[in-house]
Structure formats: structure tokens, C-alpha cells
């Protein structure tokens, strides 16, 4: 049976609101009440957009500001069903939780911590009635599990809006145990506590990981089925995550830990940064390689399980010679993977991050192996092959089609796709369609989007994948028992992120197969870098490492279509650099 979905998606709409009221919640928290016609259904450029919806206690909207003051130039492009984050040099975005939503009054509240000097805090400090604010979102709302006996709510001052909203609205009728760290006693707020609830306030410096961890450890967790939600400075949450996961053994579906802000960014926030000067030397890859070895050898996990472990005991735990780990120690300690010395080792800040599955994939997953394949970049370019194929002797398709873990990584990467598919599910191509064939690691997201749009009830779904990928998808697709897991004819075929790990020849073969099954096909791929990504400059090289081709834009997909008996009917922009190309058989 597929895992329960943990969120509900919402259409992504750019909205303009204005300040209606401002008041101080505490000397450290300012509440700005925002409202306007665009919180209801409205029309922009001939496109009708739905009303603002933020039903979840920890929903967040993305507030858009500009370092040079020109907010209009920093706005994303509104698509009929989504937004496209076009490049904007001075754009600043910050995520905030609506503290209260009043649909009838057409307004909502945002609470700003005002003791800092970041761009959002500066805007809030000077906000006056009538000032405008642009925002996007929320993109989703958390779905809490059923059958819980208690919930733990942990955070710093930035989490107070979400914690306060939970206690006001009570999406779960269970005892709530609240822990909040504040920078000053004056930050304490009145909370809507009930009988059976508890509240603990701890005064600590913002981002104090040791204080937050000690406070969480001091809390007695009740018996029964519980859920832990935590939001604070990102690094301060790392030991909290480790404690709840590894020591208290809370399963992943009973844990939601989110870094709301970064201490390093907060120190620089609000000050436009000059471009970094050109470096005289390219950074060495040695620290990355040492961290990769520490993950692969089990050093990070072993130290997490036994903080203070001596080097000799650590070596025995992971089954390698002490001298081997000793070779790594200077780099691991210099770069924060480990701290301490040979007499007692513990995790550093970077090591704590490596306990997170997504973080460690950069060092010990397919992403890491793609990076290593770039050692063969020059000969691969000369030969016209993908660096992956040059390094491994086989294509990336060969690898993922026969490896459950690799394919599962691709499926996880595609989970965010569900937030972008409103434009696809609203398209006219579904008119009269009675069946849909899915292929690719994004198939689970497409099925979920069809579900959300109400199309699943009248569409017969089938999946065309080899045995191992199909087995992974079976655990992710909603209602897998209603899916035909054999390839065959369909009215519409959707290839969801199928080309991103295929060479041009393999992509052409897939499109040829789809032409035998359906008169219409949809190819969903990233055609350009995500404008909000800090790694946008690397996107083309990552794609080249995998396939021997850069990101395939509309022209590249059109060329593949012509080779395989298709023509491009139209392109549906989905946002975040992703497009759905609709193909018809020629």
C-alpha cells in the first residue's frame, strides 16, 4: 500500500496586498495585518485565479522584497497555473507563516521578529497602513497523521506564529507540549493552552543549539503515539533531529523539523552584497572526498550513536584500521564534520547535517556519483559521451533501471513536481480522455496531481516501467491497486522526468515506444535552471554529466520528437524552470 501523503497542494499565485493595521504583539514581535481584493478570486491578464487558502498551522507564504527597492522588477512571472522565478539580481525572498487567516474579512496576519536588521524585519518595522506587499503561496499544507495521542511543538521566536496558530485552531484534539526558546523574557506570549497541555519557555541567544537541545532533552515525552514538530534556526535543530530520531526513535512520519532561518544569512541580511571577487585558487575537492569517506565508512553514524568516542573504539565500531580514520581526522575536524580529538570525538555542525538523508545524498548517493563522473568530463566531451557513461561503462539509465535505491532517489527528487502540475491537469488534453499511461520517476507526483484535480476518478491509469522502477512507484503512487501495472494503449501518455537520465538515443527510443501506445504524449522536464536555486549555474553541467546533453529546452525536445514520429503541439509552462511539452503523432 502506498504511503499516506503528508501534504495538500495549493495553486501558486502571485498576490498583492496592502497593510491594514500594525500592532506590537510583544516588544520583539510586530504583527502586520494585510488585506486586499487579491485574497479573493481575481483576474490578472485575463486569467482567473482562486482565492487565497492557507488552512495549515505551519503554512508559509514567500514574501518578495528587493535590495534596491524596486520590488516590481523582482516579481516572478505569473503563469496561468503557477509562477516562474525569472532571474532578478536584487530579489530577496523570505518565508513567513500566516498567524491568522480571515477569509470573510479578506485579511491575514504576519508576525515579524523585529530585533534583527534583515530585509523583512526592516520592512515590518517601517510598515504603515496602505503599504503594499507582494507574496506567493502557500504551495502546500501539512497533513498530520491520524491516531495520535500527543504532539510536541518546539521552536524559537520565529516559530511562535505557527505554534500560536496551532493552539488557537487545534487541528488535532490532543494534548500539546510546547517548548519555545526566546532571546528575552519580553518575547513570551500568551498561548491558548488547554488542560493537559504544557508550555516551557527558555531564554537563550538566537540560534543557540546547545540550549535548544538541552531543553528538548529535559522534556519528558508522554507514552503513546506522538508527533514532533520543530522549527528554528537550521543548525540549532540538527542535534534536536538526531536526539528525536536516533535516541527517542520517532519514525520519520512522526517528525517534521524545518529550519526557518540561517544564522549566517541573518548576520548579513539587509546588506546588498558585492559580487565575490574572482578566487586566485580553485577550492580543493579534498574536504568533500574526506566527508564522503566518513559517510561511506559509517564514521558519521558511529560518532552520532556514541558521542565522545575515542579514535580506537570508533575504528573498532566501523571495522577499519585506526590509522585510516586518523588520515581523515585533520580534514574532518577542520571542516566541522567531527569535533574533539583522538581521545573523544563528537559530531561537528557539518556532521550533524550529514545525519539528514537529503544532505548525505550529496556525498553518498547518485548525486555524488554524478559529481565524481565529472573527473571524465574532458574525454567525455571529446568522445560525445556522457561523463557518467565514460566513467562507468554504462549509461545512467542502465544503472537506475536495475537498482532500487537509485530509482528511489529519482522518485524522491520528483516529489516537488506535484506543486507544479496545476497547469497540466487544467489543460484541455484531458477532455474526452479515458486512460493515461505514466512512465518515469515523476509518475507518482502526476498520479497525485490527477487525484487532486478530480481527474483520477474517470481515468484508467497504467504504468509502463521495468520491474524495479515499477516496484518503487507502487509504494508511492496513490491507490496503487487501481493502477494497471502493464504497458499498453492509452489516450494520453505522460513521461514525467524520464528524459533527465537518458541519453539522446535512449530518449528517442522511449518516445518511439510511446508513439506505439498513445496518440498524444506529454514530456515533463526542466528546460532551464530554477531562478531561485543557488546552484542555477551548475544545472547544465549536472544534466550533461548524466546524459551527455545539457538541460533539454523546447527546441531539443522538438528535435527528438521529429526523429520519432511526433510533432510539438504546444508547450505548457509549469514554473520553476519546468515545462510540459505536448506531442501529437505525425
mmCIF file of N, CA, C and O in Angstrom, residues 228-275:
data_model
loop_
_atom_site.group_PDB
_atom_site.id
_atom_site.type_symbol
_atom_site.label_atom_id
_atom_site.label_comp_id
_atom_site.label_asym_id
_atom_site.label_seq_id
_atom_site.Cartn_x
_atom_site.Cartn_y
_atom_site.Cartn_z
ATOM 1 N N UNK A 228 6.282 15.002 16.610
ATOM 2 C CA UNK A 228 7.132 16.127 16.983
ATOM 3 C C UNK A 228 7.265 17.079 15.804
ATOM 4 O O UNK A 228 7.635 16.671 14.700
ATOM 5 N N UNK A 229 6.962 18.329 16.067
ATOM 6 C CA UNK A 229 7.107 19.400 15.070
ATOM 7 C C UNK A 229 8.086 20.411 15.650
ATOM 8 O O UNK A 229 7.967 20.803 16.818
ATOM 9 N N UNK A 230 9.069 20.821 14.857
ATOM 10 C CA UNK A 230 10.058 21.774 15.355
ATOM 11 C C UNK A 230 10.470 22.715 14.240
ATOM 12 O O UNK A 230 10.611 22.316 13.084
ATOM 13 N N UNK A 231 10.668 23.989 14.603
ATOM 14 C CA UNK A 231 11.117 24.994 13.645
ATOM 15 C C UNK A 231 11.955 26.018 14.397
ATOM 16 O O UNK A 231 11.548 26.519 15.450
ATOM 17 N N UNK A 232 13.136 26.309 13.864
ATOM 18 C CA UNK A 232 14.051 27.259 14.498
ATOM 19 C C UNK A 232 15.187 27.518 13.524
ATOM 20 O O UNK A 232 15.075 27.226 12.326
ATOM 21 N N UNK A 233 16.299 28.055 14.041
ATOM 22 C CA UNK A 233 17.491 28.228 13.218
ATOM 23 C C UNK A 233 17.954 26.853 12.741
ATOM 24 O O UNK A 233 17.963 25.893 13.502
ATOM 25 N N UNK A 234 18.354 26.750 11.488
ATOM 26 C CA UNK A 234 18.547 25.437 10.869
ATOM 27 C C UNK A 234 19.607 24.603 11.576
ATOM 28 O O UNK A 234 19.388 23.418 11.843
ATOM 29 N N UNK A 235 20.766 25.168 11.906
ATOM 30 C CA UNK A 235 21.810 24.374 12.545
ATOM 31 C C UNK A 235 21.454 24.033 13.984
ATOM 32 O O UNK A 235 21.851 22.975 14.494
ATOM 33 N N UNK A 236 20.717 24.909 14.649
ATOM 34 C CA UNK A 236 20.321 24.620 16.028
ATOM 35 C C UNK A 236 19.404 23.407 16.115
ATOM 36 O O UNK A 236 19.319 22.752 17.157
ATOM 37 N N UNK A 237 18.727 23.087 15.011
ATOM 38 C CA UNK A 237 17.807 21.952 15.003
ATOM 39 C C UNK A 237 18.506 20.618 14.746
ATOM 40 O O UNK A 237 17.903 19.561 14.957
ATOM 41 N N UNK A 238 19.749 20.648 14.285
ATOM 42 C CA UNK A 238 20.424 19.400 13.928
ATOM 43 C C UNK A 238 20.533 18.435 15.107
ATOM 44 O O UNK A 238 20.189 17.253 14.979
ATOM 45 N N UNK A 239 21.010 18.862 16.288
ATOM 46 C CA UNK A 239 21.049 17.906 17.412
ATOM 47 C C UNK A 239 19.670 17.499 17.900
ATOM 48 O O UNK A 239 19.498 16.402 18.432
ATOM 49 N N UNK A 240 18.672 18.367 17.708
ATOM 50 C CA UNK A 240 17.299 18.010 18.084
ATOM 51 C C UNK A 240 16.807 16.880 17.189
ATOM 52 O O UNK A 240 16.199 15.900 17.655
ATOM 53 N N UNK A 241 17.061 16.997 15.896
ATOM 54 C CA UNK A 241 16.672 15.937 14.960
ATOM 55 C C UNK A 241 17.352 14.621 15.341
ATOM 56 O O UNK A 241 16.727 13.564 15.380
ATOM 57 N N UNK A 242 18.655 14.698 15.621
ATOM 58 C CA UNK A 242 19.400 13.483 15.976
ATOM 59 C C UNK A 242 18.828 12.845 17.237
ATOM 60 O O UNK A 242 18.631 11.624 17.291
ATOM 61 N N UNK A 243 18.528 13.653 18.247
ATOM 62 C CA UNK A 243 18.001 13.121 19.502
ATOM 63 C C UNK A 243 16.644 12.448 19.300
ATOM 64 O O UNK A 243 16.417 11.310 19.759
ATOM 65 N N UNK A 244 15.738 13.115 18.587
ATOM 66 C CA UNK A 244 14.390 12.565 18.429
ATOM 67 C C UNK A 244 14.388 11.340 17.518
ATOM 68 O O UNK A 244 13.655 10.378 17.764
ATOM 69 N N UNK A 245 15.232 11.356 16.489
ATOM 70 C CA UNK A 245 15.264 10.235 15.552
ATOM 71 C C UNK A 245 16.032 9.045 16.114
ATOM 72 O O UNK A 245 15.545 7.915 16.106
ATOM 73 N N UNK A 246 17.233 9.299 16.591
ATOM 74 C CA UNK A 246 18.136 8.203 16.908
ATOM 75 C C UNK A 246 18.005 7.717 18.344
ATOM 76 O O UNK A 246 18.223 6.540 18.623
ATOM 77 N N UNK A 247 17.678 8.627 19.273
ATOM 78 C CA UNK A 247 17.581 8.218 20.669
ATOM 79 C C UNK A 247 16.133 7.957 21.091
ATOM 80 O O UNK A 247 15.864 6.953 21.752
ATOM 81 N N UNK A 248 15.237 8.830 20.704
ATOM 82 C CA UNK A 248 13.828 8.612 21.059
ATOM 83 C C UNK A 248 13.095 7.761 20.043
ATOM 84 O O UNK A 248 11.944 7.389 20.237
ATOM 85 N N UNK A 249 13.739 7.463 18.912
ATOM 86 C CA UNK A 249 13.239 6.515 17.907
ATOM 87 C C UNK A 249 11.889 6.925 17.309
ATOM 88 O O UNK A 249 11.058 6.077 16.984
ATOM 89 N N UNK A 250 11.674 8.230 17.149
ATOM 90 C CA UNK A 250 10.457 8.653 16.461
ATOM 91 C C UNK A 250 10.593 8.348 14.977
ATOM 92 O O UNK A 250 11.581 8.748 14.350
ATOM 93 N N UNK A 251 9.636 7.647 14.386
ATOM 94 C CA UNK A 251 9.739 7.359 12.944
ATOM 95 C C UNK A 251 9.625 8.633 12.121
ATOM 96 O O UNK A 251 9.123 9.659 12.583
ATOM 97 N N UNK A 252 10.091 8.560 10.884
ATOM 98 C CA UNK A 252 10.125 9.749 10.034
ATOM 99 C C UNK A 252 8.748 10.350 9.795
ATOM 100 O O UNK A 252 8.621 11.565 9.634
ATOM 101 N N UNK A 253 7.710 9.516 9.755
ATOM 102 C CA UNK A 253 6.384 10.062 9.521
ATOM 103 C C UNK A 253 5.758 10.639 10.783
ATOM 104 O O UNK A 253 4.608 11.057 10.770
ATOM 105 N N UNK A 254 6.527 10.663 11.879
ATOM 106 C CA UNK A 254 6.061 11.289 13.123
ATOM 107 C C UNK A 254 6.968 12.458 13.495
ATOM 108 O O UNK A 254 7.002 12.887 14.637
ATOM 109 N N UNK A 255 7.650 12.997 12.506
ATOM 110 C CA UNK A 255 8.642 14.023 12.768
ATOM 111 C C UNK A 255 8.631 15.040 11.635
ATOM 112 O O UNK A 255 8.686 14.677 10.468
ATOM 113 N N UNK A 256 8.552 16.322 11.985
ATOM 114 C CA UNK A 256 8.613 17.385 10.993
ATOM 115 C C UNK A 256 9.505 18.480 11.560
ATOM 116 O O UNK A 256 9.108 19.198 12.467
ATOM 117 N N UNK A 257 10.723 18.566 11.047
ATOM 118 C CA UNK A 257 11.701 19.527 11.562
ATOM 119 C C UNK A 257 12.135 20.416 10.404
ATOM 120 O O UNK A 257 12.624 19.924 9.383
ATOM 121 N N UNK A 258 11.968 21.730 10.568
ATOM 122 C CA UNK A 258 12.197 22.668 9.482
ATOM 123 C C UNK A 258 13.066 23.818 9.958
ATOM 124 O O UNK A 258 12.750 24.469 10.958
ATOM 125 N N UNK A 259 14.148 24.067 9.232
ATOM 126 C CA UNK A 259 14.970 25.239 9.514
ATOM 127 C C UNK A 259 14.305 26.482 8.958
ATOM 128 O O UNK A 259 14.154 26.623 7.746
ATOM 129 N N UNK A 260 13.883 27.381 9.855
ATOM 130 C CA UNK A 260 13.184 28.596 9.425
ATOM 131 C C UNK A 260 14.152 29.700 8.992
ATOM 132 O O UNK A 260 13.782 30.584 8.233
ATOM 133 N N UNK A 261 15.373 29.668 9.517
ATOM 134 C CA UNK A 261 16.325 30.717 9.159
ATOM 135 C C UNK A 261 17.739 30.195 9.378
ATOM 136 O O UNK A 261 17.931 29.135 9.965
ATOM 137 N N UNK A 262 18.724 30.958 8.854
ATOM 138 C CA UNK A 262 20.126 30.553 8.939
ATOM 139 C C UNK A 262 20.904 31.675 9.616
ATOM 140 O O UNK A 262 20.816 32.835 9.217
ATOM 141 N N UNK A 263 21.683 31.325 10.615
ATOM 142 C CA UNK A 263 22.403 32.324 11.399
ATOM 143 C C UNK A 263 23.354 33.131 10.524
ATOM 144 O O UNK A 263 23.460 34.347 10.661
ATOM 145 N N UNK A 264 24.031 32.459 9.578
ATOM 146 C CA UNK A 264 24.974 33.167 8.731
ATOM 147 C C UNK A 264 24.259 34.192 7.863
ATOM 148 O O UNK A 264 24.710 35.318 7.699
ATOM 149 N N UNK A 265 23.084 33.799 7.314
ATOM 150 C CA UNK A 265 22.324 34.722 6.477
ATOM 151 C C UNK A 265 21.805 35.887 7.295
ATOM 152 O O UNK A 265 21.784 37.027 6.850
ATOM 153 N N UNK A 266 21.369 35.599 8.541
ATOM 154 C CA UNK A 266 20.835 36.659 9.383
ATOM 155 C C UNK A 266 21.899 37.704 9.675
ATOM 156 O O UNK A 266 21.623 38.897 9.761
ATOM 157 N N UNK A 267 23.154 37.282 9.819
ATOM 158 C CA UNK A 267 24.224 38.218 10.125
ATOM 159 C C UNK A 267 24.466 39.184 8.970
ATOM 160 O O UNK A 267 24.900 40.317 9.169
ATOM 161 N N UNK A 268 24.165 38.730 7.729
ATOM 162 C CA UNK A 268 24.427 39.555 6.563
ATOM 163 C C UNK A 268 23.160 40.151 5.970
ATOM 164 O O UNK A 268 23.226 40.947 5.046
ATOM 165 N N UNK A 269 21.998 39.740 6.501
ATOM 166 C CA UNK A 269 20.726 40.111 5.867
ATOM 167 C C UNK A 269 20.573 41.623 5.822
ATOM 168 O O UNK A 269 20.943 42.341 6.736
ATOM 169 N N UNK A 270 19.986 42.096 4.717
ATOM 170 C CA UNK A 270 19.677 43.506 4.594
ATOM 171 C C UNK A 270 20.806 44.306 3.982
ATOM 172 O O UNK A 270 20.637 45.463 3.642
ATOM 173 N N UNK A 271 21.989 43.727 3.835
ATOM 174 C CA UNK A 271 23.125 44.440 3.262
ATOM 175 C C UNK A 271 23.403 43.877 1.884
ATOM 176 O O UNK A 271 23.851 42.741 1.750
ATOM 177 N N UNK A 272 23.107 44.645 0.834
ATOM 178 C CA UNK A 272 23.395 44.130 -0.504
ATOM 179 C C UNK A 272 24.873 43.745 -0.606
ATOM 180 O O UNK A 272 25.760 44.504 -0.224
ATOM 181 N N UNK A 273 25.120 42.570 -1.112
ATOM 182 C CA UNK A 273 26.477 42.055 -1.181
ATOM 183 C C UNK A 273 27.075 42.318 -2.562
ATOM 184 O O UNK A 273 26.438 42.085 -3.578
ATOM 185 N N UNK A 274 28.311 42.800 -2.553
ATOM 186 C CA UNK A 274 29.017 42.973 -3.823
ATOM 187 C C UNK A 274 29.363 41.607 -4.383
ATOM 188 O O UNK A 274 29.496 40.630 -3.639
ATOM 189 N N UNK A 275 29.497 41.495 -5.698
ATOM 190 C CA UNK A 275 29.898 40.206 -6.269
ATOM 191 C C UNK A 275 31.206 39.734 -5.656
ATOM 192 O O UNK A 275 32.104 40.523 -5.386
#
